[in-house]
C-alpha atoms as one frame of an Amber mdcrd trajectory, in Angstrom:
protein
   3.725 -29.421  72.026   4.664 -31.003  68.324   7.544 -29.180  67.335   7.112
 -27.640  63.637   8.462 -30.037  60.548   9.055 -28.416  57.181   6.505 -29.873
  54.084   8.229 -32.822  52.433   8.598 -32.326  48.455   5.612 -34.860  47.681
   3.338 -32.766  50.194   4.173 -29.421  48.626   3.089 -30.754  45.221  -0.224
 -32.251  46.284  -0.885 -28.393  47.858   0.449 -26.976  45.171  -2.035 -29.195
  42.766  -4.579 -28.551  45.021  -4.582 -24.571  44.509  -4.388 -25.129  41.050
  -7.100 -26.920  40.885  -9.186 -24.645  43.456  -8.301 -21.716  40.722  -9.211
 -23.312  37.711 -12.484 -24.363  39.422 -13.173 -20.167  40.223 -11.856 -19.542
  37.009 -14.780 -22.000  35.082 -17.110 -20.909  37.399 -17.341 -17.299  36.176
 -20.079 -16.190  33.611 -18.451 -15.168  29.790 -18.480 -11.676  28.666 -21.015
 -11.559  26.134 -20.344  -9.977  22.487 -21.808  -6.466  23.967 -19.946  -5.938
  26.615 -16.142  -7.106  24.285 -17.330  -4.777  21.852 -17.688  -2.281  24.541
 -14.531  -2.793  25.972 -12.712  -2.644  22.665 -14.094   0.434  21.359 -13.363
   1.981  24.877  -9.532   0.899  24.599  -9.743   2.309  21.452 -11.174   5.617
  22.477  -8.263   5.751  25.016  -5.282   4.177  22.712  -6.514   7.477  19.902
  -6.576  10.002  22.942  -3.293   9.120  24.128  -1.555   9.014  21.040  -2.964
  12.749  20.162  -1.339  14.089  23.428   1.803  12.333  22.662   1.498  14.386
  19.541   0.657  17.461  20.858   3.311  16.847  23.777   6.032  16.175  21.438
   5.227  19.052  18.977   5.146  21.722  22.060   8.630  19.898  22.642   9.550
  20.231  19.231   8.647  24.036  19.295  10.484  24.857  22.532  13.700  23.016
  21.301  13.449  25.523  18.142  13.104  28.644  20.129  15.995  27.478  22.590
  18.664  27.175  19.449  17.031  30.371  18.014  17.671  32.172  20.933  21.383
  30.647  21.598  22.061  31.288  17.999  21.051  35.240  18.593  22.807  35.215
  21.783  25.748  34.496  20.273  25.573  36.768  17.514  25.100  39.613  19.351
  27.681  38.555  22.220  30.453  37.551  20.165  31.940  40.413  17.950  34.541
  39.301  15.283  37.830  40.678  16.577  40.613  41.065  14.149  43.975  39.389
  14.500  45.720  42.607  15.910  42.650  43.172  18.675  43.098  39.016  19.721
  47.189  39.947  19.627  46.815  42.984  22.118  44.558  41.220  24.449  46.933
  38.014  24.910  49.819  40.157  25.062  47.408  42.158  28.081  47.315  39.048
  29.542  50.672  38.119  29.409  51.588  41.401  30.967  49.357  41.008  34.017
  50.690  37.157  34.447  54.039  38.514  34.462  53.075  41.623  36.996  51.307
  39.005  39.397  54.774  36.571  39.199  56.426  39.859  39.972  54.695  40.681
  43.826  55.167  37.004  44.863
């Protein structure tokens, strides 16, 4: 039993030449498109290309929207969560929490 040798450089060129040429002959040996069928095809892709790009739109506006409503509904969130305290109410509640820091230092 022959025992297996590895292509030598010049071989894997001529095979390599070879199946070029062997797909350059299929490629020549296929019938053009005629006109009809590339105008076709083009006004197909076109079709397509304007379809897509109007549900980008439509895809990006709905983003757009829901974006708008998310801020409008953090920004009333807030405003209604947050009441302006006055200096005196934000003095009381540190010194509150002071107090309790202190009393929990205390029962270690």
């Amino acid at each position: 039993m022959p025992t297996y040798s590895p292509p030598s450089f010049q071989e894997r060129t001529q095979m390599a030449a070879k199946a070029k040429q062997a797909a350059l002959k299929k490629l020549k040996a296929k019938a053009p498109l005629s006109p009809e069928v590339i105008a076709e095809r083009k006004a197909a892709q076109l079709a397509r290309e304007e379809k897509q790009a109007i549900a980008r739109e439509k895809k990006r506006a709905a983003f757009e929207q829901m974006k708008a409503e998310q801020k409008a509904a953090k920004e009333k969130a807030t405003a209604a969560a947050a009441p302006e305290l006055t200096e005196a109410d934000k003095k009381a509640a540190r010194d509150a929490r002071y107090a309790e820091r202190k009393k929990r230092k205390k029962k270690r």
